């Protein structure tokens, strides 16, 4: 029997998700033995036309990482959807928008203005910025259009499963691949990770505050972090209460608070709002001035609470600036 | 409903659905039927207000105030003031339409999958 065809593709991402497949170590050999790759930009030389040449649904499964922020990414996502039986949103950026999704606090003009004009390392005397079309004497040069807003993969195409994480951990990747190859699949729309919060399995949970005790919010570089005590108990923002379990507490074990890359559990629609609520309930102040003071000590609440999930949030983007 | 029951997701949902302003009115501090609900609301409010500002949702669009059942005049005053401010700000700009229109949100699909 022919091996099932598999696509691996990147959109607005850092490349770490594609690397995570390589990080499967010797398990990668099992994967290579079982499947035939049809596109895999980080590792193999296939082109868009190779995908176009396939029949509809000929690819058994496409793992797509990255959010969607250009015309080309939208096109590739739609092409892969058409050619695939199953599409998996692979990693935090495809699932929730990820850190590139923080660009939704800006728009294209603001981003281009900084990146191509204002950034300290840029010299651009002719004021050149990317344009979808540029006429030169040999003809027209084109670039994909850059959107004002980053989208999650499921805001652009129909998605069957979600593999969360920045990047997804090897055990969950292997489990997902095995489930797909054996046809032993959970209901469509499932996030392929446990449906409980990170605090549930965190070894620091015994010291997690149950009542209002925080008088001040501090940042990780301002304190010597206790390696055993719950971060919240140390006045450090940890997204654990609003984040799905399954990563193996990678950050916590490295003595860093959770930033929420697994997204929320199924019972929560907006990860940032859920965390805000959890944080407000452990702040120890009833006096309005004191509350203002503690609130002021949180430098960038939206940026931290939606570190990975801004495009998937209810508000999706900053509203008082131009966006198409 | 007690202000302490107001999940920040309710407020975001209202803005998401097109509200141009959200006004939360609760019992005065010390008068909450559930004792501490309005203090919790106050903490959430300040945090949420700071966060909404980063989303470009201006000051006048989100307000928390204390009005008891017997304060008709204050109630009218607060509402009129809120309406005036929101009118001056105009409609809140919506997020762009999604390329794929879905009947269900991501949350609903997950909820279904996990029962
Ligand atoms: S808040 Fe963070 S450190 Fe505390 S129990 Fe939860 S995951 Fe662990
Ligand atoms: S601790 Fe949080 S941010 Fe770190 S890998 Fe796990 S879910 Fe992601
Ligand atoms: S009952 Fe809690 S604020 Fe009114």
Coordinates of C-alpha atoms in Angstrom, one line a residue, chain A residues 63-303:
Chain A
X63 CA 0.2 20.1 9.6
X64 CA 0.1 23.9 9.2
X65 CA 1.9 26.1 11.6
X66 CA 1.8 29.9 11.9
X67 CA -0.9 32.4 11.8
X68 CA -2.2 34.1 8.6
X69 CA -1.0 37.6 7.9
X70 CA -0.2 37.7 4.2
X71 CA -2.1 37.0 1.0
X72 CA 0.3 34.1 0.1
X73 CA -0.2 32.4 3.5
X74 CA -4.0 32.6 3.0
X75 CA -3.6 31.1 -0.5
X76 CA -1.4 28.2 0.7
X77 CA -3.7 27.5 3.7
X78 CA -6.7 27.3 1.3
X79 CA -4.8 25.2 -1.2
X80 CA -3.7 22.7 1.5
X81 CA -7.2 22.5 2.9
X82 CA -8.5 21.6 -0.6
X83 CA -5.8 18.9 -1.1
X84 CA -6.1 17.3 2.4
X85 CA -8.3 15.0 4.3
X86 CA -7.3 16.3 7.7
X87 CA -5.8 19.7 8.6
X88 CA -4.1 20.1 11.9
X89 CA -3.4 23.6 13.3
X90 CA 0.1 22.9 14.6
X91 CA 1.5 25.1 17.4
X92 CA 0.4 28.2 19.2
X93 CA 0.5 30.5 16.2
X94 CA -1.8 28.5 14.0
X95 CA -4.0 27.7 17.0
X96 CA -4.2 31.2 18.6
X97 CA -2.1 33.6 16.5
X98 CA 0.9 33.2 18.8
X99 CA 3.5 36.0 19.5
X100 CA 3.4 37.3 15.9
X101 CA -0.3 37.9 16.7
X102 CA 0.7 40.7 19.1
X103 CA 1.1 42.7 15.9
X104 CA -2.7 43.1 16.2
X105 CA -2.0 46.0 18.6
X106 CA -0.7 47.8 15.5
X107 CA -1.5 47.9 11.7
X108 CA 0.5 47.5 8.6
X109 CA 1.5 51.2 8.2
X110 CA 2.7 51.3 11.8
X111 CA 4.7 48.1 11.4
X112 CA 6.3 49.1 8.1
X113 CA 7.0 52.6 9.5
X114 CA 9.0 51.1 12.3
X115 CA 10.6 48.1 10.5
X116 CA 11.6 50.0 7.3
X117 CA 12.1 53.5 8.7
X118 CA 12.4 54.0 12.4
X119 CA 14.2 50.9 13.7
X120 CA 17.7 52.1 14.9
X121 CA 19.5 49.6 12.7
X122 CA 17.7 50.7 9.5
X123 CA 19.0 53.1 6.8
X124 CA 16.4 53.7 4.1
X125 CA 17.2 57.0 2.4
X126 CA 14.8 56.3 -0.5
X127 CA 12.0 55.4 1.8
X128 CA 11.4 52.0 0.3
X129 CA 8.7 49.8 1.8
X130 CA 7.2 46.5 0.4
X131 CA 4.5 47.1 -2.2
X132 CA 2.3 44.4 -3.7
X133 CA 3.4 45.6 -7.1
X134 CA 6.5 47.5 -8.3
X135 CA 7.1 48.4 -11.9
X136 CA 10.6 48.0 -13.2
X137 CA 11.7 48.1 -16.8
X138 CA 11.7 44.3 -17.1
X139 CA 8.1 44.2 -16.0
X140 CA 6.1 44.1 -12.8
X141 CA 7.5 42.7 -9.6
X142 CA 5.0 41.4 -7.1
X143 CA 4.9 40.6 -3.4
X144 CA 2.1 39.0 -1.4
X145 CA -0.1 41.6 0.3
X146 CA 0.6 42.1 4.0
X147 CA -2.6 42.4 6.1
X148 CA -3.4 44.8 8.9
X149 CA -4.6 41.9 11.1
X150 CA -3.1 38.5 11.9
X151 CA -5.6 35.7 11.8
X152 CA -5.6 32.2 13.4
X153 CA -5.7 29.3 11.0
X154 CA -9.3 28.5 11.8
X155 CA -10.4 32.0 11.0
X156 CA -9.2 31.3 7.4
X157 CA -9.9 27.7 6.7
X158 CA -11.8 24.8 8.4
X159 CA -9.5 23.1 10.9
X160 CA -9.9 19.5 12.1
X161 CA -7.5 19.4 15.1
X162 CA -5.3 21.6 17.1
X163 CA -1.9 20.7 18.4
X164 CA -1.1 23.4 21.0
X165 CA 2.2 24.8 22.3
X166 CA 5.2 26.9 21.4
X167 CA 6.3 24.6 20.0
X168 CA 4.2 21.4 20.6
X169 CA 6.2 19.0 22.8
X170 CA 7.5 15.7 21.3
X171 CA 5.2 13.4 23.3
X172 CA 2.0 15.2 22.1
X173 CA 3.3 15.3 18.5
X174 CA 4.0 11.5 18.5
X175 CA 0.6 10.8 20.1
X176 CA -1.2 12.9 17.4
X177 CA 0.7 11.3 14.5
X178 CA 0.0 7.8 15.9
X179 CA -3.7 8.7 16.3
X180 CA -4.0 10.0 12.8
X181 CA -2.1 7.1 11.2
X182 CA -4.1 4.5 13.0
X183 CA -7.4 6.4 12.3
X184 CA -8.1 6.4 16.0
X185 CA -9.2 10.0 16.1
X186 CA -11.0 12.1 18.7
X187 CA -14.0 14.2 17.6
X188 CA -13.3 16.9 15.1
X189 CA -12.4 20.2 16.6
X190 CA -10.5 18.7 19.5
X191 CA -7.4 20.2 21.0
X192 CA -5.0 17.3 21.2
X193 CA -3.9 17.9 24.9
X194 CA -5.5 17.4 28.3
X195 CA -8.5 19.6 29.1
X196 CA -7.5 20.9 32.5
X197 CA -5.4 23.9 33.7
X198 CA -1.7 23.8 34.0
X199 CA -1.9 24.5 37.8
X200 CA -3.6 21.1 38.1
X201 CA -0.3 19.3 37.5
X202 CA 2.1 22.0 38.6
X203 CA 4.3 20.9 41.5
X204 CA 4.1 24.4 42.9
X205 CA 0.3 24.2 43.3
X206 CA 0.4 23.6 47.1
X207 CA 1.7 27.2 47.5
X208 CA -0.8 28.7 45.0
X209 CA -2.7 31.5 46.8
X210 CA -6.3 30.8 47.5
X211 CA -7.2 34.2 48.8
X212 CA -6.2 37.8 48.1
X213 CA -2.6 38.2 49.2
X214 CA -0.8 40.1 46.4
X215 CA 0.2 43.7 47.3
X216 CA 2.5 44.3 44.4
X217 CA 3.1 42.8 40.9
X218 CA 6.7 42.3 40.1
X219 CA 8.5 41.3 36.9
X220 CA 10.9 38.4 36.6
X221 CA 14.0 40.5 36.4
X222 CA 13.2 42.4 39.6
X223 CA 13.3 39.4 42.0
X224 CA 15.3 36.4 42.9
X225 CA 12.8 33.7 42.0
X226 CA 12.1 31.0 44.5
X227 CA 12.3 27.7 42.6
X228 CA 9.6 26.0 44.6
X229 CA 7.0 28.6 45.5
X230 CA 4.0 29.4 43.2
X231 CA 4.8 32.4 41.0
X232 CA 1.6 34.1 41.9
X233 CA 2.5 33.8 45.5
X234 CA 5.7 35.7 44.7
X235 CA 3.8 38.5 43.0
X236 CA 4.9 37.3 39.6
X237 CA 2.4 36.9 36.8
X238 CA 2.0 33.2 35.8
X239 CA -0.7 32.3 33.2
X240 CA -1.1 28.8 34.6
X241 CA -4.6 29.3 36.0
X242 CA -5.8 30.2 32.5
X243 CA -3.7 27.8 30.5
X244 CA -4.3 24.3 29.3
X245 CA -2.1 21.5 30.7
X246 CA 0.1 19.2 28.6
X247 CA 3.4 20.9 28.1
X248 CA 5.0 19.1 31.1
X249 CA 5.5 22.5 32.9
X250 CA 8.4 23.3 30.6
X251 CA 8.8 26.9 31.8
X252 CA 7.9 26.3 35.4
X253 CA 10.7 23.7 35.6
X254 CA 13.1 26.2 34.2
X255 CA 12.0 28.6 37.0
X256 CA 10.1 30.8 34.6
X257 CA 6.4 31.6 34.9
X258 CA 3.9 30.3 32.2
X259 CA 3.1 32.6 29.4
X260 CA 0.1 30.7 28.2
X261 CA 1.3 29.1 24.9
X262 CA -1.2 26.1 25.2
X263 CA -4.2 28.4 25.1
X264 CA -7.1 28.0 27.5
X265 CA -9.2 24.9 28.3
X266 CA -12.5 24.3 26.4
X267 CA -14.6 26.0 29.1
X268 CA -12.9 29.4 28.5
X269 CA -13.5 31.5 25.5
X270 CA -11.0 34.3 26.2
X271 CA -7.7 33.4 27.8
X272 CA -6.7 36.9 28.7
X273 CA -10.0 37.8 30.4
X274 CA -9.9 34.5 32.3
X275 CA -6.5 35.3 33.6
X276 CA -7.4 38.9 34.5
X277 CA -10.2 37.5 36.6
X278 CA -8.0 35.1 38.4
X279 CA -5.4 37.8 39.1
X280 CA -7.9 40.3 40.4
X281 CA -9.1 37.8 42.9
X282 CA -5.7 37.4 44.5
X283 CA -4.9 41.1 44.7
X284 CA -5.2 42.2 48.3
X285 CA -6.8 45.7 48.2
X286 CA -10.3 47.1 48.6
X287 CA -9.3 50.7 48.6
X288 CA -9.6 52.3 45.2
X289 CA -6.3 54.2 45.3
X290 CA -4.4 51.1 46.4
X291 CA -6.1 49.1 43.6
X292 CA -5.0 51.8 41.1
X293 CA -1.4 51.6 42.4
X294 CA -1.2 47.8 42.1
X295 CA -2.8 48.0 38.6
X296 CA -0.2 50.6 37.6
X297 CA 2.5 48.1 38.6
X298 CA 1.3 45.8 35.7
X299 CA 3.2 47.4 32.9
X300 CA 1.6 45.8 29.9
X301 CA -1.5 43.7 30.9
X302 CA -2.8 43.1 27.4
X303 CA 0.6 42.1 26.1

